[in-house]
């Protein structure tokens, strides 16, 4: 709202230099209260009326009029945004009426509206311009900053007004209504666009053509959209493009009127001479001329806005401005194609598809989708398609997923509307995206695949066929096309991703299970060849994938972007699909198993289908079909497994598990079949082992054929025991003698022993996790089995075969972890499990296995692709072994000190196992902070002792021995794991205490041994000094003095430098002074970053000894060494005296608190 000059004395005083050149001026002080916040805007509806007028207009009215409605608050155009569209129409209508009587004042209200929408919290001054011919006007149009006054100015021409906007510099220009976060910003954007549309719509028949309103408005928007201020530029660019969109609607309305008038004119001309009215014809012709002139005037306005604002702002630095320009350009080309849909405007859309901001590219793609989706507009897009086709294809690889998806949909429209637009190579490149990891992109590519390749007609038949046969032929032709595409692509071996991509567009084909099964069961006819074996296997994979998709939905491992929430309609459709597939495949699946019984891979795939059956279906009571299915599955398992045996056994075990659970009729049939089948296998294995294993002395003796039979039976039992509880068969008692048999000629073969160990571990896991223990005898029997299993596995850890060793190790770790878990979750109302602790021999064997099989050096040299894959597989295996061992430490099965053997490899194998070791370190610290600290100390000391022994032996370097620098770096990394110093202060003190005792305890100084043998360990220990709190440094220093007080020490000698550096690290200030500065401190200039005051303190306490005043006091009586009489010297005379007394060390092993800000720390 811009007021009269008399009400704007403050603004006119700021513009004193400009006032002499103006005839009249109006100003407004726009306060923060006028803008208000969101809550105030919502309350405007309750306390304002939309029809009461505007202040600039009201100031011209009579006093009586003011008294009549003086109790009503004036409503500005900015306030009307909060009142809804109906109130907006009423207020704009009142504004149009006021414009007819007071044009200048109403126009100033509209200018004030745009200034307010920009979020400007300043002063707006309006001056009348003498005329456009004034040469000095344009020279006065400035936008500058007055840093002295702290103000920003913008002066511009909106003829006939010269507007000056003044606002504070400290105002955050990044916060204005359009950029407000949350729903308010979106609401304001919508209401602001509605205001522009309503304003033009209500003015289109009147004042829009007065050559005054639109000229001023376009001039205002042009100047403000060219401002350096982001708020002006963004808001007014949005207003300008919405104004152009509204003008497009006006032009379209005028075109409709012209067309209607032409029809009336033609109708008048077709009348007979007697009924024809020349006056009416002349009136219609005059109206046509008038409408054409108005349309030309509107098109001129549109051209001015486009050239004056759009062409400057579509490449604006602000991505929001570029985005809205591209969005509106698509609207113009869609609505007013006769004027905008040509290459002169399309080129901007093509250029901005290279924009670096994804949202701009997305707006371009969405705009093109609207154009390509309208068939009448396609002829005008041929040149654009040929020019920018490569760019559109490359955008399918866009880093923004939404842009890539929408581009794929755009290319789908291009492909549908123009057959020759995409070449065969282009389609081949696009169809590869059906295997993309992003499901929306893959689904769009699947729609393109179905539209271009699979949606083909079947070849015409020689004879007439009915509709059902025609449908089957059509489906068969599409299936063959799908098989041909997958075989030719050779990009992916998993059909489930292809099925998932086609599910949305070709779901009817993939859910046609009768056609799929009939195609598989169809025999080659004499008329032509049927499917090959490879095509049959692939079609089986498609069948299984479609069944899984219908049952579980689009959730696939490795593919993201699927819907996480399923609607009620989708759930109903999914339930219907499961019912249909269950009813059909329960009957047909036995025939498929019988036909493909010779292929283990195909049978393994078909065996997965019953896992997705619906137990509540109508065919759930069909026990006869269920019996046939169980018989065929049992027959398939009793055949030789072949190379694909493990996959077949796993699929069968999981299928029986899903069929046996529940209360359906087929569940009892499945349980009976499983019990009979497993019992048959156990009896057969008992007979085979009874002949091969001698009871008196466990020696395995069996020929090659019998060994293969035993191995096949063990694999079946092991696969089923993994999913099913087979404790009733007493497999543990049957198989436990085999690991005790002698290795070599008298022992079981490694492959048999491996299956035996796996089956025994499954027996123990089911025993530890099943039910409750009802008596002590049951608990003792379980512990006896556990002890026996651990003994057998310990024996196998030294087996010559690496596979047997690994299985024994994994089995022991899993069983002991399950036992630890059993003790945590057992029911107190029942008899608790008896504790079993592995013996020292087993613990040493486990540690030795980890060190020998996990922490091994990588092979050097280059690797091929196959060897690289093998290396990754080997690394995965080693990580699993280490994780299994660390679980024993975390669950308390092994002593925490055992982790020292793992922690010492933290730096050496950080890339391969660093995450596992660090997690183990954190978990042990959560269990016992001090125990974890002792483990770290033990780890460092063991590495240090190994290094000393290696140096003393003088032999070749052992690969397990780490260098001193590596140990020091490991200590530094250990120190970094102590994040919160207050939380872990006890741990840090324990580390220092143990390190000092390790170096000085039991050391007796002699002329032959003047220094402790492990003195260099203090250099490693010094890496933890930075983690000590200031009071704790004094305590540790006192503890060090206790152990060094009776020794003759000269810190100037090279052999005592580790002690000097360690003492310096303890005496370092809290600011982190360097240890070297204490050792080599002199009277030179203070180092950079240190204050002169700290230098003065050091100079006051300076002594001849290069370490501390303690040494200077001793050196007065004995310069060369420390006398035993000074072993209890008070360290308070040193530089530590400057610190307040905090704690003192009690020789009984605790830290006594002497201040309120300290805590007790156990030593």
mmCIF file with all atom_site columns, C-alpha atoms in Angstrom, residues 724-903:
data_model
loop_
_atom_site.group_PDB
_atom_site.id
_atom_site.type_symbol
_atom_site.label_atom_id
_atom_site.label_alt_id
_atom_site.label_comp_id
_atom_site.label_asym_id
_atom_site.label_entity_id
_atom_site.label_seq_id
_atom_site.pdbx_PDB_ins_code
_atom_site.Cartn_x
_atom_site.Cartn_y
_atom_site.Cartn_z
_atom_site.occupancy
_atom_site.B_iso_or_equiv
_atom_site.pdbx_formal_charge
_atom_site.auth_seq_id
_atom_site.auth_comp_id
_atom_site.auth_asym_id
_atom_site.auth_atom_id
_atom_site.pdbx_PDB_model_num
ATOM 1   C CA . UNK A 1 724 ? 13.638 -79.536 10.394  1.00 0.00 ? 724 UNK A CA 1
ATOM 2   C CA . UNK A 1 725 ? 14.007 -80.930 13.892  1.00 0.00 ? 725 UNK A CA 1
ATOM 3   C CA . UNK A 1 726 ? 15.160 -84.527 13.374  1.00 0.00 ? 726 UNK A CA 1
ATOM 4   C CA . UNK A 1 727 ? 16.197 -85.279 16.966  1.00 0.00 ? 727 UNK A CA 1
ATOM 5   C CA . UNK A 1 728 ? 13.822 -88.245 17.066  1.00 0.00 ? 728 UNK A CA 1
ATOM 6   C CA . UNK A 1 729 ? 16.124 -90.127 14.700  1.00 0.00 ? 729 UNK A CA 1
ATOM 7   C CA . UNK A 1 730 ? 19.019 -90.013 17.243  1.00 0.00 ? 730 UNK A CA 1
ATOM 8   C CA . UNK A 1 731 ? 21.460 -88.870 14.595  1.00 0.00 ? 731 UNK A CA 1
ATOM 9   C CA . UNK A 1 732 ? 23.910 -87.602 17.207  1.00 0.00 ? 732 UNK A CA 1
ATOM 10  C CA . UNK A 1 733 ? 24.449 -91.050 18.663  1.00 0.00 ? 733 UNK A CA 1
ATOM 11  C CA . UNK A 1 734 ? 24.683 -92.539 15.189  1.00 0.00 ? 734 UNK A CA 1
ATOM 12  C CA . UNK A 1 735 ? 27.248 -90.085 13.812  1.00 0.00 ? 735 UNK A CA 1
ATOM 13  C CA . UNK A 1 736 ? 29.333 -89.092 16.862  1.00 0.00 ? 736 UNK A CA 1
ATOM 14  C CA . UNK A 1 737 ? 31.770 -92.066 16.542  1.00 0.00 ? 737 UNK A CA 1
ATOM 15  C CA . UNK A 1 738 ? 32.828 -91.013 13.039  1.00 0.00 ? 738 UNK A CA 1
ATOM 16  C CA . UNK A 1 739 ? 34.939 -87.923 14.011  1.00 0.00 ? 739 UNK A CA 1
ATOM 17  C CA . UNK A 1 740 ? 36.769 -90.108 16.588  1.00 0.00 ? 740 UNK A CA 1
ATOM 18  C CA . UNK A 1 741 ? 37.947 -92.498 13.876  1.00 0.00 ? 741 UNK A CA 1
ATOM 19  C CA . UNK A 1 742 ? 41.607 -92.258 13.054  1.00 0.00 ? 742 UNK A CA 1
ATOM 20  C CA . UNK A 1 743 ? 42.532 -90.008 10.188  1.00 0.00 ? 743 UNK A CA 1
ATOM 21  C CA . UNK A 1 744 ? 44.413 -91.303 7.245   1.00 0.00 ? 744 UNK A CA 1
ATOM 22  C CA . UNK A 1 745 ? 43.781 -94.831 6.040   1.00 0.00 ? 745 UNK A CA 1
ATOM 23  C CA . UNK A 1 746 ? 41.620 -95.733 9.013   1.00 0.00 ? 746 UNK A CA 1
ATOM 24  C CA . UNK A 1 747 ? 39.505 -92.558 9.096   1.00 0.00 ? 747 UNK A CA 1
ATOM 25  C CA . UNK A 1 748 ? 36.495 -91.372 7.192   1.00 0.00 ? 748 UNK A CA 1
ATOM 26  C CA . UNK A 1 749 ? 37.084 -89.472 3.946   1.00 0.00 ? 749 UNK A CA 1
ATOM 27  C CA . UNK A 1 750 ? 37.167 -85.680 4.308   1.00 0.00 ? 750 UNK A CA 1
ATOM 28  C CA . UNK A 1 751 ? 33.921 -85.148 2.375   1.00 0.00 ? 751 UNK A CA 1
ATOM 29  C CA . UNK A 1 752 ? 32.104 -87.635 4.643   1.00 0.00 ? 752 UNK A CA 1
ATOM 30  C CA . UNK A 1 753 ? 33.611 -86.125 7.766   1.00 0.00 ? 753 UNK A CA 1
ATOM 31  C CA . UNK A 1 754 ? 32.589 -82.653 6.682   1.00 0.00 ? 754 UNK A CA 1
ATOM 32  C CA . UNK A 1 755 ? 28.925 -83.694 6.302   1.00 0.00 ? 755 UNK A CA 1
ATOM 33  C CA . UNK A 1 756 ? 29.068 -85.539 9.633   1.00 0.00 ? 756 UNK A CA 1
ATOM 34  C CA . UNK A 1 757 ? 30.358 -82.473 11.471  1.00 0.00 ? 757 UNK A CA 1
ATOM 35  C CA . UNK A 1 758 ? 27.709 -80.306 9.878   1.00 0.00 ? 758 UNK A CA 1
ATOM 36  C CA . UNK A 1 759 ? 24.944 -82.748 10.804  1.00 0.00 ? 759 UNK A CA 1
ATOM 37  C CA . UNK A 1 760 ? 26.253 -83.012 14.391  1.00 0.00 ? 760 UNK A CA 1
ATOM 38  C CA . UNK A 1 761 ? 26.288 -79.239 14.745  1.00 0.00 ? 761 UNK A CA 1
ATOM 39  C CA . UNK A 1 762 ? 22.655 -79.119 13.554  1.00 0.00 ? 762 UNK A CA 1
ATOM 40  C CA . UNK A 1 763 ? 21.756 -81.759 16.149  1.00 0.00 ? 763 UNK A CA 1
ATOM 41  C CA . UNK A 1 764 ? 23.333 -79.699 18.920  1.00 0.00 ? 764 UNK A CA 1
ATOM 42  C CA . UNK A 1 765 ? 21.727 -76.458 17.744  1.00 0.00 ? 765 UNK A CA 1
ATOM 43  C CA . UNK A 1 766 ? 18.253 -78.025 17.674  1.00 0.00 ? 766 UNK A CA 1
ATOM 44  C CA . UNK A 1 767 ? 18.884 -79.580 21.102  1.00 0.00 ? 767 UNK A CA 1
ATOM 45  C CA . UNK A 1 768 ? 19.941 -76.241 22.614  1.00 0.00 ? 768 UNK A CA 1
ATOM 46  C CA . UNK A 1 769 ? 17.051 -74.293 21.097  1.00 0.00 ? 769 UNK A CA 1
ATOM 47  C CA . UNK A 1 770 ? 14.154 -76.744 21.402  1.00 0.00 ? 770 UNK A CA 1
ATOM 48  C CA . UNK A 1 771 ? 11.785 -76.688 24.360  1.00 0.00 ? 771 UNK A CA 1
ATOM 49  C CA . UNK A 1 772 ? 12.627 -76.584 28.054  1.00 0.00 ? 772 UNK A CA 1
ATOM 50  C CA . UNK A 1 773 ? 14.684 -78.918 30.189  1.00 0.00 ? 773 UNK A CA 1
ATOM 51  C CA . UNK A 1 774 ? 12.304 -80.828 32.455  1.00 0.00 ? 774 UNK A CA 1
ATOM 52  C CA . UNK A 1 775 ? 14.818 -82.686 34.674  1.00 0.00 ? 775 UNK A CA 1
ATOM 53  C CA . UNK A 1 776 ? 18.414 -82.698 35.777  1.00 0.00 ? 776 UNK A CA 1
ATOM 54  C CA . UNK A 1 777 ? 19.058 -85.894 33.861  1.00 0.00 ? 777 UNK A CA 1
ATOM 55  C CA . UNK A 1 778 ? 18.022 -84.162 30.630  1.00 0.00 ? 778 UNK A CA 1
ATOM 56  C CA . UNK A 1 779 ? 20.306 -81.198 31.384  1.00 0.00 ? 779 UNK A CA 1
ATOM 57  C CA . UNK A 1 780 ? 23.240 -83.508 32.195  1.00 0.00 ? 780 UNK A CA 1
ATOM 58  C CA . UNK A 1 781 ? 22.654 -85.486 29.013  1.00 0.00 ? 781 UNK A CA 1
ATOM 59  C CA . UNK A 1 782 ? 22.655 -82.270 26.993  1.00 0.00 ? 782 UNK A CA 1
ATOM 60  C CA . UNK A 1 783 ? 25.886 -81.085 28.625  1.00 0.00 ? 783 UNK A CA 1
ATOM 61  C CA . UNK A 1 784 ? 27.444 -84.479 27.989  1.00 0.00 ? 784 UNK A CA 1
ATOM 62  C CA . UNK A 1 785 ? 26.552 -84.229 24.309  1.00 0.00 ? 785 UNK A CA 1
ATOM 63  C CA . UNK A 1 786 ? 27.944 -80.707 24.224  1.00 0.00 ? 786 UNK A CA 1
ATOM 64  C CA . UNK A 1 787 ? 31.233 -81.819 25.780  1.00 0.00 ? 787 UNK A CA 1
ATOM 65  C CA . UNK A 1 788 ? 31.462 -84.780 23.404  1.00 0.00 ? 788 UNK A CA 1
ATOM 66  C CA . UNK A 1 789 ? 30.783 -82.588 20.383  1.00 0.00 ? 789 UNK A CA 1
ATOM 67  C CA . UNK A 1 790 ? 33.466 -80.098 21.432  1.00 0.00 ? 790 UNK A CA 1
ATOM 68  C CA . UNK A 1 791 ? 35.978 -82.875 21.952  1.00 0.00 ? 791 UNK A CA 1
ATOM 69  C CA . UNK A 1 792 ? 35.250 -84.378 18.552  1.00 0.00 ? 792 UNK A CA 1
ATOM 70  C CA . UNK A 1 793 ? 35.458 -80.987 16.884  1.00 0.00 ? 793 UNK A CA 1
ATOM 71  C CA . UNK A 1 794 ? 38.717 -80.185 18.706  1.00 0.00 ? 794 UNK A CA 1
ATOM 72  C CA . UNK A 1 795 ? 40.150 -83.366 17.294  1.00 0.00 ? 795 UNK A CA 1
ATOM 73  C CA . UNK A 1 796 ? 39.074 -82.341 13.800  1.00 0.00 ? 796 UNK A CA 1
ATOM 74  C CA . UNK A 1 797 ? 40.714 -78.925 14.121  1.00 0.00 ? 797 UNK A CA 1
ATOM 75  C CA . UNK A 1 798 ? 44.037 -80.688 13.502  1.00 0.00 ? 798 UNK A CA 1
ATOM 76  C CA . UNK A 1 799 ? 42.726 -82.662 10.518  1.00 0.00 ? 799 UNK A CA 1
ATOM 77  C CA . UNK A 1 800 ? 44.862 -82.417 7.369   1.00 0.00 ? 800 UNK A CA 1
ATOM 78  C CA . UNK A 1 801 ? 41.923 -81.247 5.244   1.00 0.00 ? 801 UNK A CA 1
ATOM 79  C CA . UNK A 1 802 ? 41.216 -77.518 5.454   1.00 0.00 ? 802 UNK A CA 1
ATOM 80  C CA . UNK A 1 803 ? 37.504 -77.960 4.764   1.00 0.00 ? 803 UNK A CA 1
ATOM 81  C CA . UNK A 1 804 ? 37.132 -80.292 7.742   1.00 0.00 ? 804 UNK A CA 1
ATOM 82  C CA . UNK A 1 805 ? 39.034 -77.861 9.954   1.00 0.00 ? 805 UNK A CA 1
ATOM 83  C CA . UNK A 1 806 ? 36.827 -74.984 8.890   1.00 0.00 ? 806 UNK A CA 1
ATOM 84  C CA . UNK A 1 807 ? 33.595 -76.934 9.457   1.00 0.00 ? 807 UNK A CA 1
ATOM 85  C CA . UNK A 1 808 ? 34.776 -78.070 12.891  1.00 0.00 ? 808 UNK A CA 1
ATOM 86  C CA . UNK A 1 809 ? 35.664 -74.492 13.832  1.00 0.00 ? 809 UNK A CA 1
ATOM 87  C CA . UNK A 1 810 ? 32.358 -73.024 12.595  1.00 0.00 ? 810 UNK A CA 1
ATOM 88  C CA . UNK A 1 811 ? 30.377 -75.800 14.287  1.00 0.00 ? 811 UNK A CA 1
ATOM 89  C CA . UNK A 1 812 ? 32.065 -75.267 17.662  1.00 0.00 ? 812 UNK A CA 1
ATOM 90  C CA . UNK A 1 813 ? 31.609 -71.487 17.484  1.00 0.00 ? 813 UNK A CA 1
ATOM 91  C CA . UNK A 1 814 ? 27.927 -71.755 16.548  1.00 0.00 ? 814 UNK A CA 1
ATOM 92  C CA . UNK A 1 815 ? 27.141 -74.346 19.216  1.00 0.00 ? 815 UNK A CA 1
ATOM 93  C CA . UNK A 1 816 ? 28.973 -72.516 22.007  1.00 0.00 ? 816 UNK A CA 1
ATOM 94  C CA . UNK A 1 817 ? 27.284 -69.237 21.021  1.00 0.00 ? 817 UNK A CA 1
ATOM 95  C CA . UNK A 1 818 ? 23.882 -70.953 21.086  1.00 0.00 ? 818 UNK A CA 1
ATOM 96  C CA . UNK A 1 819 ? 24.726 -72.386 24.525  1.00 0.00 ? 819 UNK A CA 1
ATOM 97  C CA . UNK A 1 820 ? 25.572 -68.892 25.797  1.00 0.00 ? 820 UNK A CA 1
ATOM 98  C CA . UNK A 1 821 ? 22.298 -67.643 24.380  1.00 0.00 ? 821 UNK A CA 1
ATOM 99  C CA . UNK A 1 822 ? 20.449 -70.557 26.005  1.00 0.00 ? 822 UNK A CA 1
ATOM 100 C CA . UNK A 1 823 ? 21.723 -69.538 29.424  1.00 0.00 ? 823 UNK A CA 1
ATOM 101 C CA . UNK A 1 824 ? 20.435 -65.993 28.886  1.00 0.00 ? 824 UNK A CA 1
ATOM 102 C CA . UNK A 1 825 ? 16.879 -66.788 27.752  1.00 0.00 ? 825 UNK A CA 1
ATOM 103 C CA . UNK A 1 826 ? 16.034 -69.978 29.672  1.00 0.00 ? 826 UNK A CA 1
ATOM 104 C CA . UNK A 1 827 ? 12.691 -70.084 31.470  1.00 0.00 ? 827 UNK A CA 1
ATOM 105 C CA . UNK A 1 828 ? 13.186 -69.812 35.268  1.00 0.00 ? 828 UNK A CA 1
ATOM 106 C CA . UNK A 1 829 ? 10.068 -71.932 35.856  1.00 0.00 ? 829 UNK A CA 1
ATOM 107 C CA . UNK A 1 830 ? 11.802 -74.953 34.310  1.00 0.00 ? 830 UNK A CA 1
ATOM 108 C CA . UNK A 1 831 ? 15.074 -76.642 35.055  1.00 0.00 ? 831 UNK A CA 1
ATOM 109 C CA . UNK A 1 832 ? 17.963 -74.435 33.928  1.00 0.00 ? 832 UNK A CA 1
ATOM 110 C CA . UNK A 1 833 ? 20.748 -75.576 31.617  1.00 0.00 ? 833 UNK A CA 1
ATOM 111 C CA . UNK A 1 834 ? 24.019 -76.686 33.107  1.00 0.00 ? 834 UNK A CA 1
ATOM 112 C CA . UNK A 1 835 ? 27.015 -74.486 32.401  1.00 0.00 ? 835 UNK A CA 1
ATOM 113 C CA . UNK A 1 836 ? 29.675 -75.770 30.071  1.00 0.00 ? 836 UNK A CA 1
ATOM 114 C CA . UNK A 1 837 ? 32.963 -73.909 29.718  1.00 0.00 ? 837 UNK A CA 1
ATOM 115 C CA . UNK A 1 838 ? 35.387 -74.915 26.975  1.00 0.00 ? 838 UNK A CA 1
ATOM 116 C CA . UNK A 1 839 ? 38.699 -76.146 28.304  1.00 0.00 ? 839 UNK A CA 1
ATOM 117 C CA . UNK A 1 840 ? 42.045 -74.389 27.847  1.00 0.00 ? 840 UNK A CA 1
ATOM 118 C CA . UNK A 1 841 ? 43.081 -76.869 25.166  1.00 0.00 ? 841 UNK A CA 1
ATOM 119 C CA . UNK A 1 842 ? 40.027 -76.073 23.023  1.00 0.00 ? 842 UNK A CA 1
ATOM 120 C CA . UNK A 1 843 ? 40.470 -72.336 23.571  1.00 0.00 ? 843 UNK A CA 1
ATOM 121 C CA . UNK A 1 844 ? 44.112 -72.507 22.450  1.00 0.00 ? 844 UNK A CA 1
ATOM 122 C CA . UNK A 1 845 ? 43.076 -74.546 19.425  1.00 0.00 ? 845 UNK A CA 1
ATOM 123 C CA . UNK A 1 846 ? 40.451 -71.972 18.443  1.00 0.00 ? 846 UNK A CA 1
ATOM 124 C CA . UNK A 1 847 ? 42.911 -69.086 18.803  1.00 0.00 ? 847 UNK A CA 1
ATOM 125 C CA . UNK A 1 848 ? 45.543 -70.959 16.811  1.00 0.00 ? 848 UNK A CA 1
ATOM 126 C CA . UNK A 1 849 ? 43.034 -71.680 14.046  1.00 0.00 ? 849 UNK A CA 1
ATOM 127 C CA . UNK A 1 850 ? 42.057 -68.023 13.773  1.00 0.00 ? 850 UNK A CA 1
ATOM 128 C CA . UNK A 1 851 ? 45.673 -66.889 13.602  1.00 0.00 ? 851 UNK A CA 1
ATOM 129 C CA . UNK A 1 852 ? 46.561 -69.550 11.034  1.00 0.00 ? 852 UNK A CA 1
ATOM 130 C CA . UNK A 1 853 ? 43.489 -69.429 8.783   1.00 0.00 ? 853 UNK A CA 1
ATOM 131 C CA . UNK A 1 854 ? 42.192 -65.849 9.046   1.00 0.00 ? 854 UNK A CA 1
ATOM 132 C CA . UNK A 1 855 ? 45.204 -63.573 9.432   1.00 0.00 ? 855 UNK A CA 1
ATOM 133 C CA . UNK A 1 856 ? 47.217 -64.748 6.449   1.00 0.00 ? 856 UNK A CA 1
ATOM 134 C CA . UNK A 1 857 ? 49.064 -62.484 4.052   1.00 0.00 ? 857 UNK A CA 1
ATOM 135 C CA . UNK A 1 858 ? 47.505 -61.754 0.646   1.00 0.00 ? 858 UNK A CA 1
ATOM 136 C CA . UNK A 1 859 ? 49.115 -63.184 -2.437  1.00 0.00 ? 859 UNK A CA 1
ATOM 137 C CA . UNK A 1 860 ? 51.157 -60.758 -4.477  1.00 0.00 ? 860 UNK A CA 1
ATOM 138 C CA . UNK A 1 861 ? 51.021 -60.216 -8.192  1.00 0.00 ? 861 UNK A CA 1
ATOM 139 C CA . UNK A 1 862 ? 48.327 -59.465 -10.677 1.00 0.00 ? 862 UNK A CA 1
ATOM 140 C CA . UNK A 1 863 ? 45.035 -61.318 -10.755 1.00 0.00 ? 863 UNK A CA 1
ATOM 141 C CA . UNK A 1 864 ? 42.672 -62.135 -13.527 1.00 0.00 ? 864 UNK A CA 1
ATOM 142 C CA . UNK A 1 865 ? 38.936 -61.702 -13.259 1.00 0.00 ? 865 UNK A CA 1
ATOM 143 C CA . UNK A 1 866 ? 38.446 -65.293 -12.085 1.00 0.00 ? 866 UNK A CA 1
ATOM 144 C CA . UNK A 1 867 ? 41.190 -65.081 -9.481  1.00 0.00 ? 867 UNK A CA 1
ATOM 145 C CA . UNK A 1 868 ? 39.791 -61.757 -8.239  1.00 0.00 ? 868 UNK A CA 1
ATOM 146 C CA . UNK A 1 869 ? 36.390 -63.366 -7.744  1.00 0.00 ? 869 UNK A CA 1
ATOM 147 C CA . UNK A 1 870 ? 38.061 -66.237 -5.920  1.00 0.00 ? 870 UNK A CA 1
ATOM 148 C CA . UNK A 1 871 ? 39.949 -63.780 -3.721  1.00 0.00 ? 871 UNK A CA 1
ATOM 149 C CA . UNK A 1 872 ? 36.728 -62.024 -2.768  1.00 0.00 ? 872 UNK A CA 1
ATOM 150 C CA . UNK A 1 873 ? 35.098 -65.354 -1.988  1.00 0.00 ? 873 UNK A CA 1
ATOM 151 C CA . UNK A 1 874 ? 38.064 -66.324 0.160   1.00 0.00 ? 874 UNK A CA 1
ATOM 152 C CA . UNK A 1 875 ? 37.925 -62.979 1.965   1.00 0.00 ? 875 UNK A CA 1
ATOM 153 C CA . UNK A 1 876 ? 34.225 -63.503 2.645   1.00 0.00 ? 876 UNK A CA 1
ATOM 154 C CA . UNK A 1 877 ? 34.990 -66.935 4.117   1.00 0.00 ? 877 UNK A CA 1
ATOM 155 C CA . UNK A 1 878 ? 37.722 -65.532 6.367   1.00 0.00 ? 878 UNK A CA 1
ATOM 156 C CA . UNK A 1 879 ? 35.451 -62.739 7.575   1.00 0.00 ? 879 UNK A CA 1
ATOM 157 C CA . UNK A 1 880 ? 32.819 -65.290 8.552   1.00 0.00 ? 880 UNK A CA 1
ATOM 158 C CA . UNK A 1 881 ? 35.397 -67.264 10.519  1.00 0.00 ? 881 UNK A CA 1
ATOM 159 C CA . UNK A 1 882 ? 36.597 -64.181 12.381  1.00 0.00 ? 882 UNK A CA 1
ATOM 160 C CA . UNK A 1 883 ? 33.027 -63.063 13.122  1.00 0.00 ? 883 UNK A CA 1
ATOM 161 C CA . UNK A 1 884 ? 32.200 -66.503 14.549  1.00 0.00 ? 884 UNK A CA 1
ATOM 162 C CA . UNK A 1 885 ? 35.255 -66.349 16.837  1.00 0.00 ? 885 UNK A CA 1
ATOM 163 C CA . UNK A 1 886 ? 34.505 -62.797 17.983  1.00 0.00 ? 886 UNK A CA 1
ATOM 164 C CA . UNK A 1 887 ? 30.958 -63.861 18.927  1.00 0.00 ? 887 UNK A CA 1
ATOM 165 C CA . UNK A 1 888 ? 32.470 -66.242 21.472  1.00 0.00 ? 888 UNK A CA 1
ATOM 166 C CA . UNK A 1 889 ? 34.326 -63.340 23.096  1.00 0.00 ? 889 UNK A CA 1
ATOM 167 C CA . UNK A 1 890 ? 31.345 -61.015 23.039  1.00 0.00 ? 890 UNK A CA 1
ATOM 168 C CA . UNK A 1 891 ? 29.006 -63.635 24.566  1.00 0.00 ? 891 UNK A CA 1
ATOM 169 C CA . UNK A 1 892 ? 31.502 -64.444 27.310  1.00 0.00 ? 892 UNK A CA 1
ATOM 170 C CA . UNK A 1 893 ? 32.303 -67.980 26.169  1.00 0.00 ? 893 UNK A CA 1
ATOM 171 C CA . UNK A 1 894 ? 36.014 -67.204 25.890  1.00 0.00 ? 894 UNK A CA 1
ATOM 172 C CA . UNK A 1 895 ? 37.991 -65.024 28.267  1.00 0.00 ? 895 UNK A CA 1
ATOM 173 C CA . UNK A 1 896 ? 38.284 -61.408 27.254  1.00 0.00 ? 896 UNK A CA 1
ATOM 174 C CA . UNK A 1 897 ? 42.055 -61.643 27.232  1.00 0.00 ? 897 UNK A CA 1
ATOM 175 C CA . UNK A 1 898 ? 41.724 -63.967 24.235  1.00 0.00 ? 898 UNK A CA 1
ATOM 176 C CA . UNK A 1 899 ? 40.731 -60.942 22.167  1.00 0.00 ? 899 UNK A CA 1
ATOM 177 C CA . UNK A 1 900 ? 44.324 -59.672 22.417  1.00 0.00 ? 900 UNK A CA 1
ATOM 178 C CA . UNK A 1 901 ? 45.268 -62.135 19.687  1.00 0.00 ? 901 UNK A CA 1
ATOM 179 C CA . UNK A 1 902 ? 42.693 -60.490 17.430  1.00 0.00 ? 902 UNK A CA 1
ATOM 180 C CA . UNK A 1 903 ? 43.283 -56.863 18.405  1.00 0.00 ? 903 UNK A CA 1
#
